[in-house]
Amino acid sequence: MDLIASTDALAAACARLAAHPFVTVDTEFMRETTYYPKLCLIQMATPDEGVLVDPLAPGLDLKPFLDLMANEAVLKVFHSARQDLEIIWNLGRLVPHPVFDTQIAAMVCGYGDSVSYEQLVNDLAKERVDKSSRFTDWSRRPLSEAQLAYALSDVTHLVKVYEALAAELERTGRSAWLTEEMEVLTSPETYRADPENAWRRLAGRLRKAREIAVLMEVAAWREREAQARDVPRGRVLKDEAVHDVAVAAPRSVEALGRLRTIPNGFERSKTGGDILAVVERGLARDPKTVPTLERPRGRGGNGAAVELLRVLLKAVAEAEGVAPKIIATIDDLEAVAEDDQADVAPLKGWRRHLFGDKALALKAGRLALSMDGGRVVMQEAASPH
């Protein structure tokens, strides 16, 4: 089993693959010691052939691969695509399109919220996944025949999985549902790591404008440092330390050194000085320009309404054969409980037709839930006399 290691061989393979309406794609990567994932292997397949590409080969230009990913005439099929798409975005600032994610398709087809690839292969491709090579260090060379066979099987099995799910979506008239989901997945905004937004992931329970202002500056600084040095964020400053700096807002070396999450001596390093500088920038921000975070929902006496909506969601999901998670999250339900006009997915598109309208009818008393033989059933509520 040969690895493609030259640009000419890659171009020829991509030309063959591009003659098909779809190609299955997977990547193997390492990111334990870097900010950006290190691409170590690319696997692609059609019903006719499977290929393995060595992106670590000296002199290999991945342009033919990126051109294939950008080819609108070829559907790119992934399983749990997000990390693969992020890698391709980092390679060429492009997101493959059009895309079919078999994990999301499986949820639309009723396989549950967290169906595994192994289960789909077993159920739909009637094959077994050999897990013996799943913890391979894909950056090491040479790779064994067993490791290469394992990597290739990821995309050859995916051909049959895709064909089965695509046929089921067509049969149930739900292909458009998946297309709607893929538009979010293939938006470049999903993959742009903007340092200015890094604070949102860490805000947690912070509510004071001063704390959020400092957090914004420290988190953005850490993100830029990690990107520039290509190291994990935690190598620059751990999440707990970012949070502590935001709350304490130290303005001196001594104050920084007193924080329990700052290593001994760190406060006197160049990095310590950089942190003190960004703290000052945060404190200098006009509090009126600092974003305010919404308080967690569910505290306004809507607990009973949310529980009713959860029961409705489960009933709808079972009746329609769709995973509940892809229809609505608990945050979505809390938003719908509070506001009939909430800007959330269940009140838009196919989800509104499937669930959102019923949720609003339940809130308004126009829909009733009852039990029938152990199952929750929905029925039009009786009109008041």
PDB file of C-alpha atoms in Angstrom, residues 72-230:
ATOM      1  CA  GLU A  72     -18.223  22.446  -6.564  1.00  0.00           C
ATOM      2  CA  ALA A  73     -19.002  19.504  -8.862  1.00  0.00           C
ATOM      3  CA  VAL A  74     -17.732  16.964  -6.322  1.00  0.00           C
ATOM      4  CA  LEU A  75     -19.496  16.327  -3.004  1.00  0.00           C
ATOM      5  CA  LYS A  76     -16.983  15.898  -0.163  1.00  0.00           C
ATOM      6  CA  VAL A  77     -18.114  13.310   2.394  1.00  0.00           C
ATOM      7  CA  PHE A  78     -16.692  13.355   5.942  1.00  0.00           C
ATOM      8  CA  HIS A  79     -17.654  11.779   9.233  1.00  0.00           C
ATOM      9  CA  SER A  80     -17.644  14.355  12.049  1.00  0.00           C
ATOM     10  CA  ALA A  81     -16.217  16.904   9.653  1.00  0.00           C
ATOM     11  CA  ARG A  82     -15.424  19.901  11.819  1.00  0.00           C
ATOM     12  CA  GLN A  83     -11.785  19.166  12.664  1.00  0.00           C
ATOM     13  CA  ASP A  84     -11.034  18.012   9.112  1.00  0.00           C
ATOM     14  CA  LEU A  85     -12.550  21.205   7.723  1.00  0.00           C
ATOM     15  CA  GLU A  86     -10.549  23.286  10.195  1.00  0.00           C
ATOM     16  CA  ILE A  87      -7.339  21.655   8.951  1.00  0.00           C
ATOM     17  CA  ILE A  88      -8.204  22.340   5.315  1.00  0.00           C
ATOM     18  CA  TRP A  89      -9.105  25.940   6.221  1.00  0.00           C
ATOM     19  CA  ASN A  90      -5.695  26.377   7.852  1.00  0.00           C
ATOM     20  CA  LEU A  91      -3.970  24.889   4.794  1.00  0.00           C
ATOM     21  CA  GLY A  92      -5.538  27.037   2.120  1.00  0.00           C
ATOM     22  CA  ARG A  93      -8.059  29.449   3.699  1.00  0.00           C
ATOM     23  CA  LEU A  94     -10.871  27.534   2.030  1.00  0.00           C
ATOM     24  CA  VAL A  95     -13.672  25.410   3.394  1.00  0.00           C
ATOM     25  CA  PRO A  96     -14.616  22.434   1.204  1.00  0.00           C
ATOM     26  CA  HIS A  97     -18.001  22.779  -0.478  1.00  0.00           C
ATOM     27  CA  PRO A  98     -20.386  21.070  -0.966  1.00  0.00           C
ATOM     28  CA  VAL A  99     -20.025  18.821   2.087  1.00  0.00           C
ATOM     29  CA  PHE A 100     -21.939  15.845   3.514  1.00  0.00           C
ATOM     30  CA  ASP A 101     -21.273  14.981   7.176  1.00  0.00           C
ATOM     31  CA  THR A 102     -22.366  11.405   7.887  1.00  0.00           C
ATOM     32  CA  GLN A 103     -22.485  12.034  11.656  1.00  0.00           C
ATOM     33  CA  ILE A 104     -25.076  14.797  11.232  1.00  0.00           C
ATOM     34  CA  ALA A 105     -26.893  12.850   8.508  1.00  0.00           C
ATOM     35  CA  ALA A 106     -27.163   9.907  10.896  1.00  0.00           C
ATOM     36  CA  MET A 107     -28.822  12.145  13.508  1.00  0.00           C
ATOM     37  CA  VAL A 108     -31.296  13.381  10.902  1.00  0.00           C
ATOM     38  CA  CYS A 109     -32.008   9.737  10.041  1.00  0.00           C
ATOM     39  CA  GLY A 110     -32.722   8.838  13.676  1.00  0.00           C
ATOM     40  CA  TYR A 111     -29.499   7.174  14.768  1.00  0.00           C
ATOM     41  CA  GLY A 112     -29.359   9.068  18.054  1.00  0.00           C
ATOM     42  CA  ASP A 113     -27.376  12.004  19.393  1.00  0.00           C
ATOM     43  CA  SER A 114     -23.954  10.390  19.528  1.00  0.00           C
ATOM     44  CA  VAL A 115     -23.827   7.450  17.129  1.00  0.00           C
ATOM     45  CA  SER A 116     -20.263   6.236  16.592  1.00  0.00           C
ATOM     46  CA  TYR A 117     -18.564   5.751  13.261  1.00  0.00           C
ATOM     47  CA  GLU A 118     -17.977   2.106  14.211  1.00  0.00           C
ATOM     48  CA  GLN A 119     -21.711   1.565  14.681  1.00  0.00           C
ATOM     49  CA  LEU A 120     -22.562   3.156  11.341  1.00  0.00           C
ATOM     50  CA  VAL A 121     -19.970   1.000   9.572  1.00  0.00           C
ATOM     51  CA  ASN A 122     -21.353  -2.081  11.293  1.00  0.00           C
ATOM     52  CA  ASP A 123     -25.000  -1.232  10.554  1.00  0.00           C
ATOM     53  CA  LEU A 124     -24.758   0.308   7.087  1.00  0.00           C
ATOM     54  CA  ALA A 125     -21.574  -1.042   5.490  1.00  0.00           C
ATOM     55  CA  LYS A 126     -21.808  -4.454   7.192  1.00  0.00           C
ATOM     56  CA  GLU A 127     -18.111  -4.213   8.044  1.00  0.00           C
ATOM     57  CA  ARG A 128     -16.033  -4.214  11.219  1.00  0.00           C
ATOM     58  CA  VAL A 129     -13.625  -1.389  12.112  1.00  0.00           C
ATOM     59  CA  ASP A 130     -10.219  -2.639  13.249  1.00  0.00           C
ATOM     60  CA  LYS A 131      -9.337  -0.400  16.195  1.00  0.00           C
ATOM     61  CA  SER A 132      -5.818  -1.735  16.743  1.00  0.00           C
ATOM     62  CA  SER A 133      -4.133   1.278  15.088  1.00  0.00           C
ATOM     63  CA  ARG A 134      -6.381   4.057  16.415  1.00  0.00           C
ATOM     64  CA  PHE A 135      -3.703   5.456  18.776  1.00  0.00           C
ATOM     65  CA  THR A 136      -1.002   5.650  16.111  1.00  0.00           C
ATOM     66  CA  ASP A 137       1.469   8.539  16.100  1.00  0.00           C
ATOM     67  CA  TRP A 138       0.674   9.523  12.518  1.00  0.00           C
ATOM     68  CA  SER A 139       3.676  11.852  12.305  1.00  0.00           C
ATOM     69  CA  ARG A 140       6.145   8.948  12.485  1.00  0.00           C
ATOM     70  CA  ARG A 141       7.573   7.353   9.354  1.00  0.00           C
ATOM     71  CA  PRO A 142       7.466   4.721   8.059  1.00  0.00           C
ATOM     72  CA  LEU A 143       3.868   3.748   8.781  1.00  0.00           C
ATOM     73  CA  SER A 144       3.185   0.022   8.872  1.00  0.00           C
ATOM     74  CA  GLU A 145       0.924  -1.797   6.428  1.00  0.00           C
ATOM     75  CA  ALA A 146      -1.549  -2.353   9.274  1.00  0.00           C
ATOM     76  CA  GLN A 147      -1.614   1.366  10.066  1.00  0.00           C
ATOM     77  CA  LEU A 148      -2.119   2.280   6.408  1.00  0.00           C
ATOM     78  CA  ALA A 149      -4.873  -0.325   6.017  1.00  0.00           C
ATOM     79  CA  TYR A 150      -6.624   1.069   9.099  1.00  0.00           C
ATOM     80  CA  ALA A 151      -6.391   4.637   7.756  1.00  0.00           C
ATOM     81  CA  LEU A 152      -7.670   3.651   4.313  1.00  0.00           C
ATOM     82  CA  SER A 153     -10.595   1.686   5.729  1.00  0.00           C
ATOM     83  CA  ASP A 154     -11.891   4.895   7.298  1.00  0.00           C
ATOM     84  CA  VAL A 155     -12.743   6.244   3.849  1.00  0.00           C
ATOM     85  CA  THR A 156     -13.527   3.019   1.977  1.00  0.00           C
ATOM     86  CA  HIS A 157     -16.169   2.030   4.559  1.00  0.00           C
ATOM     87  CA  LEU A 158     -17.419   5.632   4.482  1.00  0.00           C
ATOM     88  CA  VAL A 159     -18.430   5.170   0.827  1.00  0.00           C
ATOM     89  CA  LYS A 160     -21.099   2.629   1.798  1.00  0.00           C
ATOM     90  CA  VAL A 161     -22.140   4.577   4.877  1.00  0.00           C
ATOM     91  CA  TYR A 162     -22.676   7.685   2.753  1.00  0.00           C
ATOM     92  CA  GLU A 163     -24.631   5.847   0.067  1.00  0.00           C
ATOM     93  CA  ALA A 164     -26.966   4.309   2.660  1.00  0.00           C
ATOM     94  CA  LEU A 165     -27.586   7.589   4.496  1.00  0.00           C
ATOM     95  CA  ALA A 166     -28.068   9.572   1.270  1.00  0.00           C
ATOM     96  CA  ALA A 167     -30.658   7.017   0.119  1.00  0.00           C
ATOM     97  CA  GLU A 168     -32.476   7.253   3.472  1.00  0.00           C
ATOM     98  CA  LEU A 169     -32.517  11.067   3.349  1.00  0.00           C
ATOM     99  CA  GLU A 170     -33.922  10.910  -0.170  1.00  0.00           C
ATOM    100  CA  ARG A 171     -36.550   8.337   0.855  1.00  0.00           C
ATOM    101  CA  THR A 172     -37.730  10.457   3.795  1.00  0.00           C
ATOM    102  CA  GLY A 173     -37.541  13.780   1.941  1.00  0.00           C
ATOM    103  CA  ARG A 174     -34.980  15.160   4.402  1.00  0.00           C
ATOM    104  CA  SER A 175     -32.061  15.913   2.093  1.00  0.00           C
ATOM    105  CA  ALA A 176     -32.816  19.640   2.369  1.00  0.00           C
ATOM    106  CA  TRP A 177     -32.567  19.401   6.170  1.00  0.00           C
ATOM    107  CA  LEU A 178     -28.976  18.230   5.889  1.00  0.00           C
ATOM    108  CA  THR A 179     -28.160  20.893   3.289  1.00  0.00           C
ATOM    109  CA  GLU A 180     -29.298  23.541   5.781  1.00  0.00           C
ATOM    110  CA  GLU A 181     -27.003  22.066   8.455  1.00  0.00           C
ATOM    111  CA  MET A 182     -24.042  21.966   6.072  1.00  0.00           C
ATOM    112  CA  GLU A 183     -24.275  25.689   5.339  1.00  0.00           C
ATOM    113  CA  VAL A 184     -23.278  26.450   8.942  1.00  0.00           C
ATOM    114  CA  LEU A 185     -20.551  23.805   8.902  1.00  0.00           C
ATOM    115  CA  THR A 186     -19.027  25.205   5.705  1.00  0.00           C
ATOM    116  CA  SER A 187     -19.100  28.878   6.693  1.00  0.00           C
ATOM    117  CA  PRO A 188     -15.564  30.341   6.946  1.00  0.00           C
ATOM    118  CA  GLU A 189     -16.703  32.201  10.082  1.00  0.00           C
ATOM    119  CA  THR A 190     -16.843  28.826  11.839  1.00  0.00           C
ATOM    120  CA  TYR A 191     -13.075  28.383  11.442  1.00  0.00           C
ATOM    121  CA  ARG A 192     -11.621  31.862  11.843  1.00  0.00           C
ATOM    122  CA  ALA A 193      -9.749  31.883  15.153  1.00  0.00           C
ATOM    123  CA  ASP A 194     -10.233  35.564  15.955  1.00  0.00           C
ATOM    124  CA  PRO A 195      -8.196  36.505  19.055  1.00  0.00           C
ATOM    125  CA  GLU A 196     -10.680  39.268  19.837  1.00  0.00           C
ATOM    126  CA  ASN A 197     -13.376  36.659  20.509  1.00  0.00           C
ATOM    127  CA  ALA A 198     -11.215  34.304  22.584  1.00  0.00           C
ATOM    128  CA  TRP A 199     -12.608  35.697  25.861  1.00  0.00           C
ATOM    129  CA  ARG A 200     -16.125  34.370  25.214  1.00  0.00           C
ATOM    130  CA  ARG A 201     -15.076  30.783  25.852  1.00  0.00           C
ATOM    131  CA  LEU A 202     -13.681  31.756  29.260  1.00  0.00           C
ATOM    132  CA  ALA A 203     -16.199  34.288  30.545  1.00  0.00           C
ATOM    133  CA  GLY A 204     -18.100  31.791  32.697  1.00  0.00           C
ATOM    134  CA  ARG A 205     -19.713  33.597  35.621  1.00  0.00           C
ATOM    135  CA  LEU A 206     -17.894  36.904  35.172  1.00  0.00           C
ATOM    136  CA  ARG A 207     -20.383  39.776  35.173  1.00  0.00           C
ATOM    137  CA  LYS A 208     -18.426  42.891  36.200  1.00  0.00           C
ATOM    138  CA  ALA A 209     -17.446  45.138  33.307  1.00  0.00           C
ATOM    139  CA  ARG A 210     -13.928  45.570  34.711  1.00  0.00           C
ATOM    140  CA  GLU A 211     -13.352  41.808  34.907  1.00  0.00           C
ATOM    141  CA  ILE A 212     -14.659  41.223  31.404  1.00  0.00           C
ATOM    142  CA  ALA A 213     -12.550  44.082  30.016  1.00  0.00           C
ATOM    143  CA  VAL A 214      -9.362  42.583  31.474  1.00  0.00           C
ATOM    144  CA  LEU A 215     -10.392  39.104  30.336  1.00  0.00           C
ATOM    145  CA  MET A 216     -10.885  40.358  26.768  1.00  0.00           C
ATOM    146  CA  GLU A 217      -7.374  41.775  26.647  1.00  0.00           C
ATOM    147  CA  VAL A 218      -5.611  38.849  28.348  1.00  0.00           C
ATOM    148  CA  ALA A 219      -7.428  36.184  26.305  1.00  0.00           C
ATOM    149  CA  ALA A 220      -6.716  38.011  23.023  1.00  0.00           C
ATOM    150  CA  TRP A 221      -3.041  38.410  23.960  1.00  0.00           C
ATOM    151  CA  ARG A 222      -2.762  34.696  24.819  1.00  0.00           C
ATOM    152  CA  GLU A 223      -4.426  33.675  21.541  1.00  0.00           C
ATOM    153  CA  ARG A 224      -2.035  35.806  19.480  1.00  0.00           C
ATOM    154  CA  GLU A 225       0.961  34.450  21.417  1.00  0.00           C
ATOM    155  CA  ALA A 226      -0.156  30.849  20.911  1.00  0.00           C
ATOM    156  CA  GLN A 227      -0.718  31.431  17.192  1.00  0.00           C
ATOM    157  CA  ALA A 228       2.612  33.186  16.713  1.00  0.00           C
ATOM    158  CA  ARG A 229       4.550  30.494  18.598  1.00  0.00           C
ATOM    159  CA  ASP A 230       2.343  27.634  17.300  1.00  0.00           C
TER     160      ASP A 230
END
